Coordinates of C-alpha atoms in Angstrom, one line a residue:
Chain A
X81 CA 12.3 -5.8 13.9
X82 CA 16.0 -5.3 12.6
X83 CA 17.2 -2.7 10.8
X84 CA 17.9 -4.7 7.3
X85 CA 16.3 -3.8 4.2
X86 CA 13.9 -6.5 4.8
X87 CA 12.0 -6.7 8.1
X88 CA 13.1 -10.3 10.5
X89 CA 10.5 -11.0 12.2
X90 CA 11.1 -13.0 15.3
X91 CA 8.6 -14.5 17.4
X92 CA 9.7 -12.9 20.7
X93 CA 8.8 -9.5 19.1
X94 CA 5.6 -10.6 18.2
X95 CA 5.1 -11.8 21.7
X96 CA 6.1 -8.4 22.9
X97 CA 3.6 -6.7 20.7
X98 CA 1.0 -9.3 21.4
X99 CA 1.5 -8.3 25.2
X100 CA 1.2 -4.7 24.5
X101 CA -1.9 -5.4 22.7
X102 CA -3.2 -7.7 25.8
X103 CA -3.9 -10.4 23.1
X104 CA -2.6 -13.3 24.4
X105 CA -1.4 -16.4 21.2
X106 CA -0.6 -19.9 21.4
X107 CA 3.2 -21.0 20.0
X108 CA 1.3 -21.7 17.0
X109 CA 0.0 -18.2 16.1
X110 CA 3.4 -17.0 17.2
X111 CA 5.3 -18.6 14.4
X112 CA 2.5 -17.9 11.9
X113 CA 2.5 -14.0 12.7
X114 CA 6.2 -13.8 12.4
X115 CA 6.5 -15.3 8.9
X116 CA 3.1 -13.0 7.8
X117 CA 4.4 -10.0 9.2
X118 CA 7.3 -10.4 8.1
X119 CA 5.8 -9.7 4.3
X120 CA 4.1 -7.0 5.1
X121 CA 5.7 -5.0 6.9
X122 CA 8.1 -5.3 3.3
X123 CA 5.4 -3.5 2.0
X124 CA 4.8 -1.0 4.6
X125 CA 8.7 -0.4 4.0
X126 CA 8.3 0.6 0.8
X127 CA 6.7 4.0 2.1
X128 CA 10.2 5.2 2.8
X129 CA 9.7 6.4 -1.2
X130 CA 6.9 8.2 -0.8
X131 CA 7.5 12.1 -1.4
X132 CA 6.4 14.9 1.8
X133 CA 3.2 16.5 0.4
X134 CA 2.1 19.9 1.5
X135 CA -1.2 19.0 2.8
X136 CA -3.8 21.6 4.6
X137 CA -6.9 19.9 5.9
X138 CA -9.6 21.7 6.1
X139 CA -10.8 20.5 9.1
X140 CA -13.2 23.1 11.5
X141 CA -14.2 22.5 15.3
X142 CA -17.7 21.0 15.6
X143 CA -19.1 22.4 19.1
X144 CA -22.6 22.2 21.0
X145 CA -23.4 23.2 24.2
X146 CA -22.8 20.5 26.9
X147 CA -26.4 19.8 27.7
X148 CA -28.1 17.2 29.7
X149 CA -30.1 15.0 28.4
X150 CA -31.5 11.5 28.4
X151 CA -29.1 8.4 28.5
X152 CA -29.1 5.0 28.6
X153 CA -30.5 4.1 32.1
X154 CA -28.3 2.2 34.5
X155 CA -29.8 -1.3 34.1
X156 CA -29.7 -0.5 30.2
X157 CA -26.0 0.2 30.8
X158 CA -25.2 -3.2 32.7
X159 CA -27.4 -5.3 30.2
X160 CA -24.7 -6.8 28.4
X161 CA -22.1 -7.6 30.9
X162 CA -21.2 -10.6 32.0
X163 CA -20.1 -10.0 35.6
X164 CA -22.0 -7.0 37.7
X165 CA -22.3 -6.6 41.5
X166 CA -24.7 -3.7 43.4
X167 CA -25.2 -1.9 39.9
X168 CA -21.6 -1.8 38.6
X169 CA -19.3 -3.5 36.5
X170 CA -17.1 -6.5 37.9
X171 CA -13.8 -6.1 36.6
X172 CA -10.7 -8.1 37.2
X173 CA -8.3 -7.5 40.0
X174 CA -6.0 -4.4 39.3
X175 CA -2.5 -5.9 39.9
Chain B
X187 CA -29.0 -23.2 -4.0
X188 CA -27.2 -24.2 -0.9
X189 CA -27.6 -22.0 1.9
X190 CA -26.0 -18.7 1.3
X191 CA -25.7 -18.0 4.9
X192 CA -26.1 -14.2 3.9
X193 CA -27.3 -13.9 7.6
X194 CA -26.2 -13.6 11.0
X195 CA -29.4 -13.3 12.6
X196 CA -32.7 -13.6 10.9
X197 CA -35.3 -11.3 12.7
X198 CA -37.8 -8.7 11.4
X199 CA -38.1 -5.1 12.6
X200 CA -40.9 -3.4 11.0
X201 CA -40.6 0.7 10.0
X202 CA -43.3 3.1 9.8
X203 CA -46.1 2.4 7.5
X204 CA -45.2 4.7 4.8
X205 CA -42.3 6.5 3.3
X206 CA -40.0 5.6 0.9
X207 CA -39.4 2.8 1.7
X208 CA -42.7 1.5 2.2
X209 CA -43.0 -2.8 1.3
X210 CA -39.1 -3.2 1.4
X211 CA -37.0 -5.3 3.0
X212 CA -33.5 -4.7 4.1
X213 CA -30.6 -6.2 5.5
X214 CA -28.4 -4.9 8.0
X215 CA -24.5 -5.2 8.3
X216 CA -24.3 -6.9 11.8
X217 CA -21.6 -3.9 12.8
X218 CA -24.8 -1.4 12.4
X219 CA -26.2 -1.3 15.8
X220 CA -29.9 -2.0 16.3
X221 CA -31.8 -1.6 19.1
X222 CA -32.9 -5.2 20.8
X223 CA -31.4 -6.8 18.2
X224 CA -27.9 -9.1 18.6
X225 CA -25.2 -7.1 16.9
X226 CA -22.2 -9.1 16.5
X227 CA -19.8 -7.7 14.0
X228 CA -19.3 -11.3 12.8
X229 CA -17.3 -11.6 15.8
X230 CA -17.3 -14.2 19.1
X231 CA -16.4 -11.6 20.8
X232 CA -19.8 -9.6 20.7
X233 CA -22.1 -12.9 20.5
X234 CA -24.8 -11.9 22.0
X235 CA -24.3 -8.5 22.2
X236 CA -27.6 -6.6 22.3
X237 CA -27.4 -2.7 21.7
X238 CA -29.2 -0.9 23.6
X239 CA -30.0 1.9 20.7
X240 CA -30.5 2.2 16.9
X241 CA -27.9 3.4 14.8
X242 CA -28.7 6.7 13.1
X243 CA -29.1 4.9 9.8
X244 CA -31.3 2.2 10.6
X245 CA -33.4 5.1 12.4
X246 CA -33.9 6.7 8.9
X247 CA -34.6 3.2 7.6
X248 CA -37.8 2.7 10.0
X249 CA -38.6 6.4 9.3
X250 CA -38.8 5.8 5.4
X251 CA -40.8 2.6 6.0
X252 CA -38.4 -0.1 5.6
X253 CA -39.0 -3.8 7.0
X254 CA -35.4 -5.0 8.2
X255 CA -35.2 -8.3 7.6
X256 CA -32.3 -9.3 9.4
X257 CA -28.7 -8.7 10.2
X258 CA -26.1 -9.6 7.0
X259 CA -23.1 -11.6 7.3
X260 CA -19.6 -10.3 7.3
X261 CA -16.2 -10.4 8.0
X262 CA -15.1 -10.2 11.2
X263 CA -15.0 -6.4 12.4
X264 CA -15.4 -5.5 8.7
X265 CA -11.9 -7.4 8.7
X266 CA -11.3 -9.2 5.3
X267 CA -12.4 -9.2 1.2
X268 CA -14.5 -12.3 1.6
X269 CA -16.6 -12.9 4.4
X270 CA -14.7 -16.1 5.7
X271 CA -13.1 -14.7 8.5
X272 CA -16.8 -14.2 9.9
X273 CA -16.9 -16.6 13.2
X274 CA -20.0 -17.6 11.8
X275 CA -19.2 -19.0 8.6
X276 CA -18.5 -17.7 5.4
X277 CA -21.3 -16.9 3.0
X278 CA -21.4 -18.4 -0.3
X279 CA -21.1 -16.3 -3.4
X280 CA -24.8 -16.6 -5.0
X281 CA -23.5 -16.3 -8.7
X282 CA -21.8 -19.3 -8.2
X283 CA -21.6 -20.9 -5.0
X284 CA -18.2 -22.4 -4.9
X285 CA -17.0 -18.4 -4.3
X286 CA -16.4 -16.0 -2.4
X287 CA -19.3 -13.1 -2.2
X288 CA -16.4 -10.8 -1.4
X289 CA -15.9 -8.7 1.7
X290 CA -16.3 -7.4 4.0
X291 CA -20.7 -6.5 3.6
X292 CA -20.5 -9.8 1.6
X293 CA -24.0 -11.2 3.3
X294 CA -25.7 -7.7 2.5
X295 CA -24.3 -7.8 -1.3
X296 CA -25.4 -12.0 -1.5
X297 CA -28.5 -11.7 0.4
X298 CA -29.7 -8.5 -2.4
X299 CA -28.3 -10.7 -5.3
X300 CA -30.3 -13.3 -4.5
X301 CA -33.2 -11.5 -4.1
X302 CA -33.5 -12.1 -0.1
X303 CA -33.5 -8.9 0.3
X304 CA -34.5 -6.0 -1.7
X305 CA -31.7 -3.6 -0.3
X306 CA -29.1 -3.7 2.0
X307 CA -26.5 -1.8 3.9
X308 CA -22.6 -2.2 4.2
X309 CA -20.1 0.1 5.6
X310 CA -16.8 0.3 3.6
X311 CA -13.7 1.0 5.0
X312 CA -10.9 0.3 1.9
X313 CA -13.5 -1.6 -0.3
X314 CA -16.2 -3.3 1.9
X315 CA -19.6 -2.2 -0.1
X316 CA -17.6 -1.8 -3.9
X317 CA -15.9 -5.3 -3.6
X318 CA -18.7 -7.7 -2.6
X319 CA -21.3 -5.6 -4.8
X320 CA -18.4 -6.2 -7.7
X321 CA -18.2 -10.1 -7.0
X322 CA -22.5 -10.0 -6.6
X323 CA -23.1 -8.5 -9.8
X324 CA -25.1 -5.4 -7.9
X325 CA -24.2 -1.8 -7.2
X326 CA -22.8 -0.2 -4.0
X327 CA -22.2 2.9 -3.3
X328 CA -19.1 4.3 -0.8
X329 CA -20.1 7.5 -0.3
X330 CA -18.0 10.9 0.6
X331 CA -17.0 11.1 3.6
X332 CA -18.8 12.9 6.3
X333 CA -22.3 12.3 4.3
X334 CA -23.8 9.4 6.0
X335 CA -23.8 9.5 10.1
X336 CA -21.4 6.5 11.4
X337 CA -23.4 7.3 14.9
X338 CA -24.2 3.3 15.8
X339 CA -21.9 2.2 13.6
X340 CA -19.2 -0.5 15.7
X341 CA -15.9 1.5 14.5
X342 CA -12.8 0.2 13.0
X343 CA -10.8 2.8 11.4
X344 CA -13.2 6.0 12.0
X345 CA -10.9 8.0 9.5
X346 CA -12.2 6.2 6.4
X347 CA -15.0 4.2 6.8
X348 CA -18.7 5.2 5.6
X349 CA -21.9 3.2 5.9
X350 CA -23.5 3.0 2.1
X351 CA -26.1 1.0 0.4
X352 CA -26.4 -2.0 -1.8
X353 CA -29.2 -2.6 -4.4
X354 CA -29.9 -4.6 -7.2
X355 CA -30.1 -1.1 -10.0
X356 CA -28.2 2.3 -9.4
X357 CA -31.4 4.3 -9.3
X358 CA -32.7 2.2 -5.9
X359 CA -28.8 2.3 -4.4
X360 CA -29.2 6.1 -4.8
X361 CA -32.7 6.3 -3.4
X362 CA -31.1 4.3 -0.4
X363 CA -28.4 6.8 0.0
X364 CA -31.1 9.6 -0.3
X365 CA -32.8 8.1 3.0
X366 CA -29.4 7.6 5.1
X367 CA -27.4 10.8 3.9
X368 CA -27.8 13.9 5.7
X369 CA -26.3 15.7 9.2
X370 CA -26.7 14.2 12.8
X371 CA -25.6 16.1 15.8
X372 CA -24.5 12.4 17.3
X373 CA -21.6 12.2 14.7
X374 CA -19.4 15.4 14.5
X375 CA -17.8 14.4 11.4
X376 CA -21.4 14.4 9.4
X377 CA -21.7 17.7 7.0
X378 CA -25.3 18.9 5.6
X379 CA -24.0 18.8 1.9
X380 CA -26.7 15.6 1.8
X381 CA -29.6 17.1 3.3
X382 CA -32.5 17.0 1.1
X383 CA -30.7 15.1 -1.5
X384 CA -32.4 13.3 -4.1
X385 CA -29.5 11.3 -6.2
X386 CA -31.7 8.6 -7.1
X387 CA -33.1 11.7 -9.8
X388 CA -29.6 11.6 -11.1
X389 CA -29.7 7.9 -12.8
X390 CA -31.1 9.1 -16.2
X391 CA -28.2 7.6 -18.0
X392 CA -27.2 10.8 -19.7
X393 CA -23.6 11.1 -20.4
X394 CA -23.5 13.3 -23.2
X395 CA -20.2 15.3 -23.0
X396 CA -19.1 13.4 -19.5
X397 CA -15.4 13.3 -19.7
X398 CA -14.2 10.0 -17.8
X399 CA -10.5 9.8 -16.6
X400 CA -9.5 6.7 -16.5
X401 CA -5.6 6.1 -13.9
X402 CA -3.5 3.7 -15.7
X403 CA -1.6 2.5 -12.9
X404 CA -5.2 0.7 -11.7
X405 CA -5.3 -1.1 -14.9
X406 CA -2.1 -2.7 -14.3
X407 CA -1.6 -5.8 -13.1
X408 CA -5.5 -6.6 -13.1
X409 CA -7.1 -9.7 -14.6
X410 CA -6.8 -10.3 -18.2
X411 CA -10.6 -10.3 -18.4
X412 CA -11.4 -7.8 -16.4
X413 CA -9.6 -5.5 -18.2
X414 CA -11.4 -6.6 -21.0
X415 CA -14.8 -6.6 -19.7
X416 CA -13.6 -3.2 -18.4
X417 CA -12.9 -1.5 -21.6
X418 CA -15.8 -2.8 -23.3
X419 CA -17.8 -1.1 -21.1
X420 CA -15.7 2.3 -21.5
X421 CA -16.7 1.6 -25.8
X422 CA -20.3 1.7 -24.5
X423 CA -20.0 5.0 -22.8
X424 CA -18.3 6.7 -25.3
X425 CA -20.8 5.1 -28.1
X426 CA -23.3 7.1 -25.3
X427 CA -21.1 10.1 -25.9
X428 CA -18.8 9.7 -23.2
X429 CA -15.1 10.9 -23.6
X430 CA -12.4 9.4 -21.9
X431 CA -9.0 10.6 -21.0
X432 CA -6.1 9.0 -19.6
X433 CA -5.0 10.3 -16.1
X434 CA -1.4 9.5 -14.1
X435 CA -1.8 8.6 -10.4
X436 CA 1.8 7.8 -9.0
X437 CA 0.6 8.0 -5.9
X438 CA -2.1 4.9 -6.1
X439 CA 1.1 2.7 -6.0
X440 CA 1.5 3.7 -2.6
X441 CA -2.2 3.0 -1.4
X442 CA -2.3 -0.5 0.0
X443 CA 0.3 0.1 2.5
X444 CA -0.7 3.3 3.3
X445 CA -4.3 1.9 3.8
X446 CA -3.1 -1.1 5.8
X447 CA -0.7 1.1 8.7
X448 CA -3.8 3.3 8.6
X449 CA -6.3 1.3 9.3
X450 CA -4.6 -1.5 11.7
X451 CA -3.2 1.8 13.6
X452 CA -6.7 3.3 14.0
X453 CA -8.0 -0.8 14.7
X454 CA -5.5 -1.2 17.5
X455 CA -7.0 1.6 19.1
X456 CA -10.8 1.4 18.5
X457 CA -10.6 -2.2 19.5
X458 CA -9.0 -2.1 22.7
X459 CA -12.5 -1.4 24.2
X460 CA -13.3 -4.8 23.7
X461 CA -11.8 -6.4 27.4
X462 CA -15.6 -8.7 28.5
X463 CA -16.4 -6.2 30.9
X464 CA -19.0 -4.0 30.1
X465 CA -19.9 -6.1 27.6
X466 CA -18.2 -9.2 24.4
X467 CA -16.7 -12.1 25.8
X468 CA -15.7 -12.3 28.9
X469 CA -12.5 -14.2 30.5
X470 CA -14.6 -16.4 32.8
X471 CA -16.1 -17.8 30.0
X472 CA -12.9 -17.3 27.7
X473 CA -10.7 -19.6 30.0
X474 CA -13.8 -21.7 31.6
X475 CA -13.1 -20.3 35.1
X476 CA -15.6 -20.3 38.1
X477 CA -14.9 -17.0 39.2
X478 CA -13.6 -14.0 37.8
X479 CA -10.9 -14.4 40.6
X480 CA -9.0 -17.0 39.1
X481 CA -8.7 -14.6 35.5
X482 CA -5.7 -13.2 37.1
X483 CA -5.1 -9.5 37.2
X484 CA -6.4 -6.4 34.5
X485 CA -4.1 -7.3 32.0
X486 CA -4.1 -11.3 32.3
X487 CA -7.6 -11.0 31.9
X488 CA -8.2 -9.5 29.0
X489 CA -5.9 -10.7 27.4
X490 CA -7.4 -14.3 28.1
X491 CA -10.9 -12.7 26.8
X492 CA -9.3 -11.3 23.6
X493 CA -7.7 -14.6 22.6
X494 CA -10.8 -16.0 22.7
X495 CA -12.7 -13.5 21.6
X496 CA -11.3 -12.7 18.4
X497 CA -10.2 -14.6 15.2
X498 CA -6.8 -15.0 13.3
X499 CA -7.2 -11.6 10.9
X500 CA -8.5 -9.8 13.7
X501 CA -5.4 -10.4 16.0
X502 CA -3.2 -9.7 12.9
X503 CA -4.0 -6.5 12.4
X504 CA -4.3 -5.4 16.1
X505 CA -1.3 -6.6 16.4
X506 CA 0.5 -5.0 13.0
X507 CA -1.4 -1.7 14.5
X508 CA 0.2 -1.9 17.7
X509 CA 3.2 -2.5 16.4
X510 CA 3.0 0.8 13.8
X511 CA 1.7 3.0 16.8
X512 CA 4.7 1.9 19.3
X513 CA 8.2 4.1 20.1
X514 CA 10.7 4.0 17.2
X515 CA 8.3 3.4 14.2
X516 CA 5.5 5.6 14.4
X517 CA 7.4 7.8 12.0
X518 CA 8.4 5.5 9.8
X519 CA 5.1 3.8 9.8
X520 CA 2.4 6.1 10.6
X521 CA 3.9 8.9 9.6
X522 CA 4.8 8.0 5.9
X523 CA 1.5 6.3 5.4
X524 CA -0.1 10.2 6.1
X525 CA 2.2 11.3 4.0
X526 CA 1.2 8.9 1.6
X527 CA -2.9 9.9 2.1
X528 CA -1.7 13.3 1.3
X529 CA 0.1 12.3 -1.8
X530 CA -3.1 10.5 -3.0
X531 CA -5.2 13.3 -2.1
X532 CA -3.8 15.8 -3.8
X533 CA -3.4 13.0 -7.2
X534 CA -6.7 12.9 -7.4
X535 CA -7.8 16.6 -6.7
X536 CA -5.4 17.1 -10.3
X537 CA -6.9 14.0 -11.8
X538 CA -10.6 15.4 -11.2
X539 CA -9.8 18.8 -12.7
X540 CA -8.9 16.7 -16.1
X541 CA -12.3 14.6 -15.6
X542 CA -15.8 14.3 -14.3
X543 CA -15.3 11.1 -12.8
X544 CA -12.9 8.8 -12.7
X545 CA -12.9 4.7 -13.8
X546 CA -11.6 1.5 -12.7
X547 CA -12.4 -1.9 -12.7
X548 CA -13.8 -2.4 -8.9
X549 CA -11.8 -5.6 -8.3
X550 CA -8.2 -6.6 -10.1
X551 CA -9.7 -10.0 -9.9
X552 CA -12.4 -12.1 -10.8
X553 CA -14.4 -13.5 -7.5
X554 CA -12.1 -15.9 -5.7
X555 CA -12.4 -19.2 -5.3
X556 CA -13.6 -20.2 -1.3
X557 CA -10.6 -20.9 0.9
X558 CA -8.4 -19.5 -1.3
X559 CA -7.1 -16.3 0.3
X560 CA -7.2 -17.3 3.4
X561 CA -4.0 -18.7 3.7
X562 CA -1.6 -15.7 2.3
X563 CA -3.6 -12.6 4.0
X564 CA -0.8 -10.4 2.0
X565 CA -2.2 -11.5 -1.5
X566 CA -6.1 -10.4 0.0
X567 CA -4.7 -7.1 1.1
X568 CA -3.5 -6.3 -2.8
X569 CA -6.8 -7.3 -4.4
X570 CA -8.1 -3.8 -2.6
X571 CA -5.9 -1.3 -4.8
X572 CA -8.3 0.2 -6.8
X573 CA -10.7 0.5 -3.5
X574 CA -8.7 1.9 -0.9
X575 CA -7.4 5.2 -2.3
X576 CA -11.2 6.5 -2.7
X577 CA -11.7 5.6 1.1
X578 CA -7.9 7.7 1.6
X579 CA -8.9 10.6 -0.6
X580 CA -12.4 11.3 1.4
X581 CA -13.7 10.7 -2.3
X582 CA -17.8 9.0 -3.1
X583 CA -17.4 5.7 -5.7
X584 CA -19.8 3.1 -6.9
X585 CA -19.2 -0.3 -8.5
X586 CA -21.8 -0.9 -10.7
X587 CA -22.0 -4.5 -13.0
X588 CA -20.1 -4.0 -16.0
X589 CA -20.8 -7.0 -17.8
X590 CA -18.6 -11.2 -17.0
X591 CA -15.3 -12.7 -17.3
X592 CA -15.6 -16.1 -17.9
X593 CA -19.2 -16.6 -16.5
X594 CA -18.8 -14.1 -13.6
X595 CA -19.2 -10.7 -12.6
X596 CA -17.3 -8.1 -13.1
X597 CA -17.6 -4.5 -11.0
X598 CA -16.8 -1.1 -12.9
X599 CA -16.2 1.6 -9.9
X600 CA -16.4 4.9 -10.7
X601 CA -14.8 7.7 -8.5
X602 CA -16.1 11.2 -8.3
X603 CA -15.2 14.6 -6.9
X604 CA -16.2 15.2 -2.6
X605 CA -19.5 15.1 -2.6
X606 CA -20.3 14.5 -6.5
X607 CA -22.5 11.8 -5.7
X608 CA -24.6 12.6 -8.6
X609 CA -22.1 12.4 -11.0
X610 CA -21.1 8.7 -10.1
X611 CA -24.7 8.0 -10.1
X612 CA -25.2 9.4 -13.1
X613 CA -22.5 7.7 -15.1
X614 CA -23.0 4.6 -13.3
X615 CA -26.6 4.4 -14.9
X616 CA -25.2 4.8 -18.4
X617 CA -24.0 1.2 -18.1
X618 CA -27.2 -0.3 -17.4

């Protein structure tokens, strides 16, 4: 998206996010997104005006032991997906 | 009444047989996880999705004796203000049923106004328990975060969202609250400040000497008759003995876009688990092939599951997310919008040192019409300015009804300090 004051939006940049994203869109969607994106990323613009803030959060690390302990079984585990083989997952080829 | 269609599925689990909660029903947002029972986010991509556990909440439900009566409708991944972007269907406001219940809980907030349900859960993210209780004429409570355990809880932007009830009176949203709040070792980000709590106590309506702050900036631009409904019910506090002070929040201006890069950054991420294989929608039945052979490689794949798999508002804000998150304008996106978080933050720590609690109409807007925000998604995304800042700022809020506009409800949301649930509570009960 360009660097004007306001954000063009062109459809090949949403297709490049899209990809990134591994959503693919129909031509329709494409041109949709643009035009929507293009008005709000106008408002995520306008956070150029927003001030630096000193900001401490109080955040503290939440540790337990590493314990074993009961979990979801393995047939539990493959319940819900669509393609399995010998008690794994079937995913798609790699490349 | 037409059929609200408050529910995704309709299906009882029964709780203990005593406890709190003892002879009532409640229904479930469908992105709270229960065990056995389809859990489907509103979403084609987890149609028939069956969790294998409870969520921590709905455990504490069946602990305090509560029959679940079914899983509530919503907007897609807690995606939207009005429940239409739900793949199955949008549910009908039941205060007038040409409208929106608003979003995202809205079958939780419809299903308690129309008495289907005694109680329900939500989980609010910028809004998604205040707006729809607002539009329902009911109360909902967003509380601080860290009080209530996420643990089961289908995430979409971890960093604000909190799971909180719905109920038709403060005093039984608060008793609700008192049976989900508390710490669980499976979500790190849980504190023990709501252990033992009992908030429901706190809705004696006593505001004696309550000073309310009330931001100016989230007065402007709001309905006409919201405002009005709004200040009426300000009179009624102070008539109670309430004062009220004015407060400045520069910052709130900022809030919506902050929100938005915040929460389609942390979407982008938490939703790139959904690929059909270990469980959602898969790509041989996404592109109707025979065998997951002809799905092409990793990436063709599930890319092929996730275009089928999820609707328009969904992809947007992937998509926007994705785009925030990449090389070149992370700072100028993600960055600013902490920045921004920040900035709010420390507006309302000063605000809250002037006040007890802060007020605000819930919504700008009266309930919308159905179908009519679903064509400019920018215009939905401003009607959450007075909700997402409290989701930004860690801060507990409840809308409770303030009184109509024109024959419909109107939400009042008040805003306290990290964990000063009581003090919401408590003012909130002052207008009923």
């Amino acid at each position: 998206m360009s660097d004007g004051d306001e954000p063009a939006v062109t459809g090949e940049e949403v297709r490049k996010v899209a990809d990134l994203a591994r959503v693919d869109l129909n031509d329709e969607e494409v041109e949709q997104f643009a035009e929507q994106f293009e008005a709000v990323l106008a408002d995520f613009e306008t956070l150029d005006e927003v001030p630096e803030v000193e900001s401490e959060p109080d955040l503290v690390n939440v540790m337990r032991a590493d314990e074993v302990r009961e979990g979801l079984t393995q047939e539990e585990a493959l319940d819900n997906a669509a393609q399995t083989e010998d008690g794994y997952f079937k995913g798609p080829r790699v490349s | 009444m037409p059929e609200l269609n408050a529910y995704i599925t309709e299906e009882r689990i029964e709780g203990a047989d005593d406890g709190p909660l003892a002879g009532k029903t409640v229904a479930v947002k469908d992105n709270i996880s229960t065990e056995g029972v389809e859990t489907t986010c509103g979403s084609k991509m987890l149609e028939g999705y069956v969790p294998p556990y409870d969520a921590t909440v709905v455990e504490r439900l069946k602990a305090a004796g509560a029959t679940i009566n079914g899983k509530a409708n919503m907007d897609e991944f807690g995606m939207g203000t009005t429940t239409e972007t739900s793949h199955f269907g949008a549910t009908l406001n039941p205060v007038d049923t040409d409208r929106v219940p608003g979003g995202s809980s809205g079958g939780s907030a419809a299903a308690v106004a129309a008495g289907e349900a005694d109680l329900a859960l939500g989980s609010d993210t910028g809004g998604s328990v205040r707006a729809p209780a607002a539009f329902c004429g009911v109360v909902g409570i967003k509380p601080t975060y860290g009080l209530v355990s996420r643990y089961g809880l289908v995430a979409y932007a971890n960093s604000l969202e909190q799971i909180g009830p719905i109920a038709p009176t403060v005093e039984e949203a608060a008793g609700l609250l008192d049976v989900i709040a508390g710490a669980d070792e499976r979500d790190a980000t849980t504190v023990d400040e709501g252990d033992g709590s009992n908030y429901a106590a706190a809705a004696d309506g006593d505001v004696e000497g309550l000073t309310i702050g009330v931001p100016a900036e989230l007065l402007e631009g709001a309905d006409e008759g919201v405002v009005e409904t709004f200040w009426d019910a300000i009179d009624d506090l102070e008539a109670q003995g309430a004062d009220t002070v004015e407060v400045s929040m520069p910052s709130v201006e900022k809030a919506v876009a902050a929100y938005y890069v915040i929460a389609m950054s942390e979407a982008s991420s938490n939703l790139a688990r959904f690929d059909g294989t270990r469980y959602g929608l898969n790509a041989v039945e996404a592109g109707d092939y025979d065998d997951l052979a002809e799905a092409g490689n990793w990436n063709e794949a599930f890319a092929t599951a996730r275009e089928e798999g999820f609707g328009p508002e969904v992809k947007r804000r992937i998509l926007l997310g994705t785009f925030a998150l990449s090389a070149g304008y992370h700072d100028k996106y993600y960055a600013k919008a902490q920045d921004a978080r920040a900035w709010i933050k420390r507006d309302f720590d000063e605000s809250l040192e002037q006040a007890d609690v802060l007020a605000s109409p819930t919504m700008p807007v009266p309930p919308f019409k159905l179908g009519e925000g679903l064509e400019d998604p920018r215009t939905m995304y401003l009607a959450d300015a007075n909700t997402v800042p409290v989701n930004l700022a860690d801060l507990p809020a409840i809308s409770v009804p303030a009184g109509e506009s024109e024959g419909l409800p109107v939400g009042l949301q008040f805003i306290g300090p990290k964990y000063g649930e009581e003090t919401i509570v408590r003012a909130a009960s002052a207008l009923e």
